[in-house]
XYZ file of N, CA, C and O in Angstrom:
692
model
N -20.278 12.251 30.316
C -19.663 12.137 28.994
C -19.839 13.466 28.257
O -20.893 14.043 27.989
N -18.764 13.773 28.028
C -18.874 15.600 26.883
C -19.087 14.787 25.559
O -18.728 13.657 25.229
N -19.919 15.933 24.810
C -20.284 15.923 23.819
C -19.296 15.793 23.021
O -18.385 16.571 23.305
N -19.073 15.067 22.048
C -17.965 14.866 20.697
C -17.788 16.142 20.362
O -16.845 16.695 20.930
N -18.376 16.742 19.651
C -18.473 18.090 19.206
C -17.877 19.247 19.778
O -17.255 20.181 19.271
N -18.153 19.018 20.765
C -17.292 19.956 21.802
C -16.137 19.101 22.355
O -15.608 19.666 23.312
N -15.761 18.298 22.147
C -14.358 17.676 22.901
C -13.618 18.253 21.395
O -12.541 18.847 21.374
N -14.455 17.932 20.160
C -13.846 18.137 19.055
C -13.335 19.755 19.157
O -12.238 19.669 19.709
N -13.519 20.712 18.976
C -13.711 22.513 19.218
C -12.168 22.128 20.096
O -11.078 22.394 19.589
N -12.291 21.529 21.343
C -11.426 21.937 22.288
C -9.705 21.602 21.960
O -8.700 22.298 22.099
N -9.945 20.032 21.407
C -8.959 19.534 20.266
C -8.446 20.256 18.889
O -7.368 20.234 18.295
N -9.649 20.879 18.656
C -8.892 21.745 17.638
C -8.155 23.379 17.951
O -7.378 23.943 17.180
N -8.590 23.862 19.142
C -7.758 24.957 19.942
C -6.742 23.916 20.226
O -5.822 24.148 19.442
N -6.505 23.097 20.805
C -5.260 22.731 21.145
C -4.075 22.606 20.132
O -2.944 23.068 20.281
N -4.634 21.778 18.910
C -4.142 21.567 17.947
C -3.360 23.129 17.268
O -2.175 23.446 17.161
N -4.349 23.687 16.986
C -3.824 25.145 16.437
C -3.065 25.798 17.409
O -2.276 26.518 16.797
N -2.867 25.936 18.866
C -2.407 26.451 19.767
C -0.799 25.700 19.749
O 0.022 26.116 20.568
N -0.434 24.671 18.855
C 0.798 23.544 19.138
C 0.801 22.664 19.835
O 1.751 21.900 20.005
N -0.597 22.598 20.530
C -0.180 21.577 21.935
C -0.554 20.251 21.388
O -1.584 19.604 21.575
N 0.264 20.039 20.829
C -0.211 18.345 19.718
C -0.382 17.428 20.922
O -1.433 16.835 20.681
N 0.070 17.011 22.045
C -0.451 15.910 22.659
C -1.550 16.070 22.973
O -2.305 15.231 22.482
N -2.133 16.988 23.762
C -3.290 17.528 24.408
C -4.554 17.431 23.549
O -5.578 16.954 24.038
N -4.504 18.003 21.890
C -5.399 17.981 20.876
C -5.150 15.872 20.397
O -6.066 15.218 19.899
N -4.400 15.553 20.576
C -4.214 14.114 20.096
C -5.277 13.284 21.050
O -6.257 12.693 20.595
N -4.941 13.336 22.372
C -5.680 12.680 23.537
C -7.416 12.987 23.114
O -8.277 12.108 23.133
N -7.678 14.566 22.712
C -9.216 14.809 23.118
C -9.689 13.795 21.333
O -10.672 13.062 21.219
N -8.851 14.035 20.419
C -9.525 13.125 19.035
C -10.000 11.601 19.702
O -11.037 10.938 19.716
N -9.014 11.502 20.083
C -9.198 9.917 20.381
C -9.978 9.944 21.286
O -10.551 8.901 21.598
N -10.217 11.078 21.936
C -11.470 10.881 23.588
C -12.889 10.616 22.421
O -13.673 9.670 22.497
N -12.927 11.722 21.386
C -13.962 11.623 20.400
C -14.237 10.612 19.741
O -15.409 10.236 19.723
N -13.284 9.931 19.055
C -13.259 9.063 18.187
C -13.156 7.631 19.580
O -12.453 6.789 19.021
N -13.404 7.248 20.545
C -13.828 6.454 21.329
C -15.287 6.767 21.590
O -15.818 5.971 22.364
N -15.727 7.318 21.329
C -17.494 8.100 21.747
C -17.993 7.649 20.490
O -18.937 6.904 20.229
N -16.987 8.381 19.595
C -17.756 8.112 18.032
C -16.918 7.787 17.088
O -16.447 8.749 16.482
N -16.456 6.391 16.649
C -15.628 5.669 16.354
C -15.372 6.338 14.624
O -14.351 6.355 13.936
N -16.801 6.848 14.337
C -16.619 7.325 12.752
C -16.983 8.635 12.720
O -17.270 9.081 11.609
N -17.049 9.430 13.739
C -16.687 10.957 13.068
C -15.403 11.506 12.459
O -14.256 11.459 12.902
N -15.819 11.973 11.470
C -15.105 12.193 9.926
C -14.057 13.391 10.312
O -13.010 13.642 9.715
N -14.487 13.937 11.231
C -13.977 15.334 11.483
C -12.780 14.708 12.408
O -11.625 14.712 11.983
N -13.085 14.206 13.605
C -11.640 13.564 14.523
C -10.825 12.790 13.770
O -9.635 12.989 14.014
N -11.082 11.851 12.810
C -10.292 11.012 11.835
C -9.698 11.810 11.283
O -8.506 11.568 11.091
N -10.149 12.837 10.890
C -9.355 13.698 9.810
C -8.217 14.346 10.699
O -7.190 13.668 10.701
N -8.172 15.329 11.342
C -7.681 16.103 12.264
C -6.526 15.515 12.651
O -5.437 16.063 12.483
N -6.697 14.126 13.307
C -5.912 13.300 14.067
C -5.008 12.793 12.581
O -3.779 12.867 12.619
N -5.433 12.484 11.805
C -4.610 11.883 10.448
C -3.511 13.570 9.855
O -2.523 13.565 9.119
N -4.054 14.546 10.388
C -3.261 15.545 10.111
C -2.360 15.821 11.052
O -1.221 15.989 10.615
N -2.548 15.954 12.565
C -2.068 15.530 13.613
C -0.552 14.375 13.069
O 0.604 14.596 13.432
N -0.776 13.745 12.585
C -0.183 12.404 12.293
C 1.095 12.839 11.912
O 2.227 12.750 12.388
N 0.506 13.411 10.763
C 1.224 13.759 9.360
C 2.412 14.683 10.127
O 3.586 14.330 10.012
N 2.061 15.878 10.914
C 2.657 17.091 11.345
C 3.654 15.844 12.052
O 4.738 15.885 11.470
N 3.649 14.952 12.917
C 4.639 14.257 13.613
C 5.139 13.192 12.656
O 5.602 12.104 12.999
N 4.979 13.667 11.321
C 6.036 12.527 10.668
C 5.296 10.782 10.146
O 5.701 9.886 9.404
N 4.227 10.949 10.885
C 3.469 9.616 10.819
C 2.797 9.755 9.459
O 1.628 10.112 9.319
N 3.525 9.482 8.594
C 2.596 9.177 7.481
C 1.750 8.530 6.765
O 0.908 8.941 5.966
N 2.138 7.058 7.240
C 1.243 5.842 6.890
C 0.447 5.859 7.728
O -0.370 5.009 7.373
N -0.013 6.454 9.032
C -0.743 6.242 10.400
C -1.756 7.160 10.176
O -2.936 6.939 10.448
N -1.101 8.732 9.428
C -2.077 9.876 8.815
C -2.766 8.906 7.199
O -3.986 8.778 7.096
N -2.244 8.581 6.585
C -3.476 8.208 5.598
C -4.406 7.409 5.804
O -5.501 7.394 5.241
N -3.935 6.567 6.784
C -5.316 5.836 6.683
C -5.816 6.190 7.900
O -6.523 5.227 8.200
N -5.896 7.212 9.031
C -6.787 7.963 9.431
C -7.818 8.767 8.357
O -9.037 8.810 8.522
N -7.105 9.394 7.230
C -7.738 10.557 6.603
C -8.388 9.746 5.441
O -9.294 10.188 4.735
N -7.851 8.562 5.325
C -8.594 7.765 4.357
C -10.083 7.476 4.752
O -11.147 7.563 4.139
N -9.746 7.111 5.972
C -11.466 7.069 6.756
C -12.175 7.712 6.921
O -13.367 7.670 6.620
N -11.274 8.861 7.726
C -12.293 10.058 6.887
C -13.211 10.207 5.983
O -14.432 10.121 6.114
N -12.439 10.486 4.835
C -12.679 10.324 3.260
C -13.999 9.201 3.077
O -15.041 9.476 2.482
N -13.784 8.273 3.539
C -14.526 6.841 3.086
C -16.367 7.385 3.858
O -17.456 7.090 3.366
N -16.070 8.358 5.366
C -17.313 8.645 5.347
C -17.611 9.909 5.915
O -18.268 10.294 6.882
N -16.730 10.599 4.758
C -17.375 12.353 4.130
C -16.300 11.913 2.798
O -15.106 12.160 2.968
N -16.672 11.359 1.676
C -16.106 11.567 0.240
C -16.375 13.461 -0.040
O -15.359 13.873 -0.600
N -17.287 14.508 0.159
C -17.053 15.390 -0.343
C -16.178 16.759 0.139
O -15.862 17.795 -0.447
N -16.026 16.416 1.038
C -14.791 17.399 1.694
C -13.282 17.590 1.247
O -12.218 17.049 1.547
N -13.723 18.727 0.294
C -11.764 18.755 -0.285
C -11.110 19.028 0.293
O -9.979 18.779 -0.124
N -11.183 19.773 1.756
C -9.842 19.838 2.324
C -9.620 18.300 3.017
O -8.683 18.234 3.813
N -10.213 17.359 2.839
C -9.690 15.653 3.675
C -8.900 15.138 2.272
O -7.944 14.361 2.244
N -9.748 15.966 0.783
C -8.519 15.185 0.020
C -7.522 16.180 -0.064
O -6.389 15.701 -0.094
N -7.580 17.455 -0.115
C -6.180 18.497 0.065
C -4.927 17.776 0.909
O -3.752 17.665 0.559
N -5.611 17.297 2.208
C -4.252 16.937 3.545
C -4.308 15.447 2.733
O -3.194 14.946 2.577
N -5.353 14.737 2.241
C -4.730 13.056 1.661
C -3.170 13.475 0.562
O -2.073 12.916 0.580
N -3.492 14.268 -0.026
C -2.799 14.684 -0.870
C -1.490 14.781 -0.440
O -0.652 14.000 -0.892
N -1.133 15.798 0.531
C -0.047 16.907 1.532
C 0.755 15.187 2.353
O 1.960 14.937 2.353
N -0.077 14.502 2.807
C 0.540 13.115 2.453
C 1.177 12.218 2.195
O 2.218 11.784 2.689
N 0.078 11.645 0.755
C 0.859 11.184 -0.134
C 2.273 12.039 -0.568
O 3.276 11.362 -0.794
N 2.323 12.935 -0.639
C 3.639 13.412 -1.235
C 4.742 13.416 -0.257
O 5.890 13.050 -0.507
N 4.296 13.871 0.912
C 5.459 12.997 2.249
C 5.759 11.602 2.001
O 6.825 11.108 2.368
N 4.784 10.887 1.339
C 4.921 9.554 1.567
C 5.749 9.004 -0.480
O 5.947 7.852 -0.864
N 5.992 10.193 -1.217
C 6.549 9.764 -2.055
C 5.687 9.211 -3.451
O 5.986 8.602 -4.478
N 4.725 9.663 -2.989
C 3.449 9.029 -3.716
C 3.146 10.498 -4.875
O 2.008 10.964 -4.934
N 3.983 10.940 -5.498
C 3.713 11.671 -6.196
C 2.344 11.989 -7.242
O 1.695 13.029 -7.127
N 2.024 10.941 -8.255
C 0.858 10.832 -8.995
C -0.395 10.544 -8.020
O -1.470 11.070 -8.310
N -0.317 9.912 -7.134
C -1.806 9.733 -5.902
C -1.984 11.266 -5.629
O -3.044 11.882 -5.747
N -0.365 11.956 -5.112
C -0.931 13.581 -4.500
C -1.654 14.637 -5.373
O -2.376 15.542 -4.955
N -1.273 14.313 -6.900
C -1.707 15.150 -7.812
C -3.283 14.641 -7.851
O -4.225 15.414 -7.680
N -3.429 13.178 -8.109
C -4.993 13.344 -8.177
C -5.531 13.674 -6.856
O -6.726 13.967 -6.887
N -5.003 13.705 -5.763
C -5.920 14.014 -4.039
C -6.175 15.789 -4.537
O -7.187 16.488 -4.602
N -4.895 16.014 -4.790
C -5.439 17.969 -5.229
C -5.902 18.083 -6.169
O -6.660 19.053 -6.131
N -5.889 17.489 -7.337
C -7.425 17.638 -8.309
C -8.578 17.819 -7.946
O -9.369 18.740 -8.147
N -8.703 15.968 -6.853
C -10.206 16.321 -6.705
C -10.465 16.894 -5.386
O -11.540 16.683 -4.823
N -9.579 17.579 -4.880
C -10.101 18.571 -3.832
C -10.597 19.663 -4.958
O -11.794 19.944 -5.026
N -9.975 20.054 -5.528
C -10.347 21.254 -6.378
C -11.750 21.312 -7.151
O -12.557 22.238 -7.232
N -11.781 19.786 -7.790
C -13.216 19.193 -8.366
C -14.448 19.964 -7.133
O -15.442 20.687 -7.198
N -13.816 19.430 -6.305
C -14.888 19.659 -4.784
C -14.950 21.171 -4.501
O -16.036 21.668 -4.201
N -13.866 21.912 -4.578
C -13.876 23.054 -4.468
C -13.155 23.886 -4.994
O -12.171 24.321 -4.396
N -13.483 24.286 -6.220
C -12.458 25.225 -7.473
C -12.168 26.678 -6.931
O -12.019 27.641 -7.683
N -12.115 26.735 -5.818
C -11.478 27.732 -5.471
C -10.458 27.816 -4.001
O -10.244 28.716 -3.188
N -9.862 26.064 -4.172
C -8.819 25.828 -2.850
C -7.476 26.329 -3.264
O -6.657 25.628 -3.858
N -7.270 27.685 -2.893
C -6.071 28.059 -3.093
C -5.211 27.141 -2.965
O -4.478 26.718 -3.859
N -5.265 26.689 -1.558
C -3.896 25.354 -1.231
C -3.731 24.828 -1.787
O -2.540 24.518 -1.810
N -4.706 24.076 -2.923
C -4.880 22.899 -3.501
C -4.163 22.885 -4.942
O -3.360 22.059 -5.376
N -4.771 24.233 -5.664
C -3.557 25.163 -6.789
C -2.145 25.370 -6.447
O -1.292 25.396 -7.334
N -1.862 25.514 -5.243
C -0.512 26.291 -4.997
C 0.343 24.447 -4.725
O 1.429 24.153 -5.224
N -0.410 23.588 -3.943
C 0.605 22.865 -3.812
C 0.658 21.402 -5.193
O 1.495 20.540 -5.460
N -0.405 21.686 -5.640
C -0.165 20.994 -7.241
C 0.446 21.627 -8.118
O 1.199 21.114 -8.945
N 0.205 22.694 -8.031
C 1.847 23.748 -9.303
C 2.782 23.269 -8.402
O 3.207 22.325 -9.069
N 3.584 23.229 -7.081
C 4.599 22.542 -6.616
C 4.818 21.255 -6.762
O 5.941 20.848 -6.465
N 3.968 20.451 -7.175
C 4.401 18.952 -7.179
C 4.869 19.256 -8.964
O 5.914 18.903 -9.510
N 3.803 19.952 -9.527
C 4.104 19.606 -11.421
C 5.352 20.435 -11.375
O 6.081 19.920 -12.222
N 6.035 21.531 -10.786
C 7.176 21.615 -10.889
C 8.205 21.206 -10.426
O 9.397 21.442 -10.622
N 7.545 20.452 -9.672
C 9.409 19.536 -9.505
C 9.448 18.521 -10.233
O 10.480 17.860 -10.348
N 8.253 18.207 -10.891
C 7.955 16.970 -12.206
C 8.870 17.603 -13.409
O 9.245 17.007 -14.419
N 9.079 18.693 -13.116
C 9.865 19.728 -14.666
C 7.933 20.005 -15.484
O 7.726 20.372 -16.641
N 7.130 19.764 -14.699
C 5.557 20.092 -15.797
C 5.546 21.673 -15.632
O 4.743 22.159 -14.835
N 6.306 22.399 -16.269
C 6.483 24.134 -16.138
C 5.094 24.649 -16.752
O 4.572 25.514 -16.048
N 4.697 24.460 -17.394
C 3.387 24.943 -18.166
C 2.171 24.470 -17.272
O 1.327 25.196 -16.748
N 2.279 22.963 -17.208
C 1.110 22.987 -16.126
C 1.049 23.557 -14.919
O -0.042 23.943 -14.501
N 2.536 23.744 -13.947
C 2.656 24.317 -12.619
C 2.237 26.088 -12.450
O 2.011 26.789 -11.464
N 2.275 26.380 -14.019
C 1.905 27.528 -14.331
C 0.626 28.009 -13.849
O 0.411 28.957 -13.095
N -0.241 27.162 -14.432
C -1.266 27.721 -14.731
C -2.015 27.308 -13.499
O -3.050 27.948 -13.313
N -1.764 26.504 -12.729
C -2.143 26.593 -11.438
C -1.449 27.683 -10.706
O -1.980 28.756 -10.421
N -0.868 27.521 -10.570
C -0.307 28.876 -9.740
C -1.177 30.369 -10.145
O -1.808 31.178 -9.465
N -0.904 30.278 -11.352
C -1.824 31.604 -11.631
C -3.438 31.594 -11.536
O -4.041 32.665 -11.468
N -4.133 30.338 -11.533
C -5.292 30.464 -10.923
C -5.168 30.664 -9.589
O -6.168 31.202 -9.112
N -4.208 30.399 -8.723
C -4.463 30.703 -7.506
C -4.435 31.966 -7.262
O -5.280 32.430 -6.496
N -3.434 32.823 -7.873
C -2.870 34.271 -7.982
C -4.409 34.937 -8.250
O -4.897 35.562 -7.309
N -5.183 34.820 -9.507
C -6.603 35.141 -9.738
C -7.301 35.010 -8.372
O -7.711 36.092 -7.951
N -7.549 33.892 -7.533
C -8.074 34.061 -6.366
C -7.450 34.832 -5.336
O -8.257 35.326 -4.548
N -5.985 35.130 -5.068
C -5.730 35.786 -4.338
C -4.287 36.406 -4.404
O -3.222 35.838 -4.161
N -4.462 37.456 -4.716
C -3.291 38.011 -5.599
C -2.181 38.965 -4.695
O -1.233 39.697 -4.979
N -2.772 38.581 -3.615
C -1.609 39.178 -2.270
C -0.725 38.550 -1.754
O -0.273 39.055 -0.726
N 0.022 36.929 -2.322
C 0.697 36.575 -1.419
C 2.160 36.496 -2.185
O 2.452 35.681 -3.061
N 2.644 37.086 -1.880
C 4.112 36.778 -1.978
C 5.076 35.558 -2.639
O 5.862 35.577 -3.587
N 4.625 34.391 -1.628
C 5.047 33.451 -2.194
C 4.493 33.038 -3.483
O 5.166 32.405 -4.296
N 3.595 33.293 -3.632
C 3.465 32.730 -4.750
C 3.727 33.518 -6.128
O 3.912 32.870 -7.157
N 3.740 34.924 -6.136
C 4.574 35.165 -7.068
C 6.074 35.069 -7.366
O 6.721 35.550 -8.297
N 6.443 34.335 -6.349
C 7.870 34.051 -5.838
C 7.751 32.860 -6.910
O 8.452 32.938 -7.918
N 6.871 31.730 -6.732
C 7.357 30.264 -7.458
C 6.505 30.480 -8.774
O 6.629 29.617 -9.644
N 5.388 31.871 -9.082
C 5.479 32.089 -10.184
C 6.804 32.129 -11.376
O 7.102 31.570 -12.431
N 7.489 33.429 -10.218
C 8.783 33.621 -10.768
C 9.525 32.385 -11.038
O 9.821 32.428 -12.232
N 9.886 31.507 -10.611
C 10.791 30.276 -10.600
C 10.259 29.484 -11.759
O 11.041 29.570 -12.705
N 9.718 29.104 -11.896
C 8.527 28.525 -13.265
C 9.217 29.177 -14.174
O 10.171 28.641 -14.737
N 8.736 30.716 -14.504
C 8.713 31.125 -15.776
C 10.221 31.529 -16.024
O 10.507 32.116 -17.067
N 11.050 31.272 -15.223
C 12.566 31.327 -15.330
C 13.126 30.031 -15.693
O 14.047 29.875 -16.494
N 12.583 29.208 -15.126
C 12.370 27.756 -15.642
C 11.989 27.410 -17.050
O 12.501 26.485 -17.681
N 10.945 28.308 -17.555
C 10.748 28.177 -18.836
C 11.262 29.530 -19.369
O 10.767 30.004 -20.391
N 12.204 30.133 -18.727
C 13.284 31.281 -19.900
C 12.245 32.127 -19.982
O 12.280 32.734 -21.052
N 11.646 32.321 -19.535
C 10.614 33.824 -19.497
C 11.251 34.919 -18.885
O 10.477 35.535 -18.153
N 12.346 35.357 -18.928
C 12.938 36.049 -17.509
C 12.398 37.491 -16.937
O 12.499 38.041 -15.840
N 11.654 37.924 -18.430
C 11.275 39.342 -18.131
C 9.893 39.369 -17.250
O 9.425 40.339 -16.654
N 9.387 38.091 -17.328
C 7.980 37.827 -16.793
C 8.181 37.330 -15.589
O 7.203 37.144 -14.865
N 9.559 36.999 -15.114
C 9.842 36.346 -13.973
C 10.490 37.436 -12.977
O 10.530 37.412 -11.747
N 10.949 38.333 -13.815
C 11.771 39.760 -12.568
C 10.448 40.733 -12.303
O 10.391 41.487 -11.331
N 9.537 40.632 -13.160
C 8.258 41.103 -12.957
C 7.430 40.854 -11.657
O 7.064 41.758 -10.906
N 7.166 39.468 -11.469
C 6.912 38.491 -10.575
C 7.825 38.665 -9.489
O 7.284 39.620 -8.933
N 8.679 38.444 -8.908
C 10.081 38.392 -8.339
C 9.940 40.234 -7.731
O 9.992 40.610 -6.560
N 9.834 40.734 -8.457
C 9.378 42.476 -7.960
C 8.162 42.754 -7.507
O 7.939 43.812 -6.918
N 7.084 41.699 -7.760
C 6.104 41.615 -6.936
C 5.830 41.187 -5.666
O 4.958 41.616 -4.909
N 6.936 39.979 -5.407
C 6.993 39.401 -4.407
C 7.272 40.120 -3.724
O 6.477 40.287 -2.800
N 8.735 41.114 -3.739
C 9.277 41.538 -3.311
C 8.427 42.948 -2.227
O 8.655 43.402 -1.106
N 7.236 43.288 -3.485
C 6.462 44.812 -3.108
C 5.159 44.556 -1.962
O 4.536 45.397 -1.314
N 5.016 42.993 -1.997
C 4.410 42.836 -1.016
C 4.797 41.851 0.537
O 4.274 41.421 1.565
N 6.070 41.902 -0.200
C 6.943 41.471 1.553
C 8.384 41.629 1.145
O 9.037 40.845 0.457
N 8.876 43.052 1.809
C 9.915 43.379 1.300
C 11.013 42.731 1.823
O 12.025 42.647 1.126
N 10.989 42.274 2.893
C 11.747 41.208 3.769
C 11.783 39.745 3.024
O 12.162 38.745 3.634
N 11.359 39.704 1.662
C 11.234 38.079 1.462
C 12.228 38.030 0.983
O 12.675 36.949 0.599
């Protein structure tokens, strides 16, 4: 019998490598060894998600969740989710309290300013976004949906600003 831990490692090269069946088989080799490691539940509930399975991914990642509550990236992907699943107000609080958990999850800023702006919440999508920008002020996209926001709220000079930023750090965008 291999160690969980290491069936886990090997599942997650697979996983990141694309080979979703291969990483699917070794979770479940794990999660038959060890019915409640938090880490294969999770993985496999993301696994899920990537093939469209959305109700099959939450309540994998729910279990997760139920035994590791402090891991924000299990509520980041609960979140990534719910919003596949239409569940708009559940996804906003899953990226809150990832953020609660860890105030510095870029993902977690970038894809809650995307949910509050398609809510039309321009001021709130703002200011997430720009905390994320404060943590990491190299990516492109996101001065991209900076830009879109504050054009959204008629800012335009603050938005070709943005929009020329995007642009200076991926000139191809």
């Amino acid at each position: 019998m291999t160690n969980p831990d290491a069936l886990l490692q090997q599942a997650l090269q697979h996983h990141q490598a694309g080979r979703l069946k291969e990483a699917e088989s070794l979770y479940r080799e794990v999660l038959q060894q060890s019915p409640e490691h938090a880490e294969a539940l999770h993985y496999l509930g993301v696994l899920a998600h990537q093939v469209g399975q959305h109700a099959a991914a939450l309540e994998l990642i729910d279990k997760a969740i139920a035994r590791s509550t402090e891991n924000p990236y299990y509520h980041l992907n609960r979140g990534l989710v719910l919003h596949a699943l239409g569940q708009q107000d559940e996804a906003i609080n899953a990226f809150q309290l990832s953020l609660q958990l860890k105030p510095d999850c870029i993902e977690a800023y970038i894809n809650l300013g995307a949910l509050l702006s398609k809510q039309g919440e321009y001021e709130a999508a703002l200011e997430n976004y720009q905390r994320a920008l404060r943590l990491q002020p190299g990516i492109a996209e996101l001065h991209n949906n900076i830009a879109n926001v504050l054009r959204a709220l008629q800012r335009d000079d603050e938005a070709g600003k943005h929009f020329q930023q995007a642009l200076a750090l991926k000139p191809d965008f």
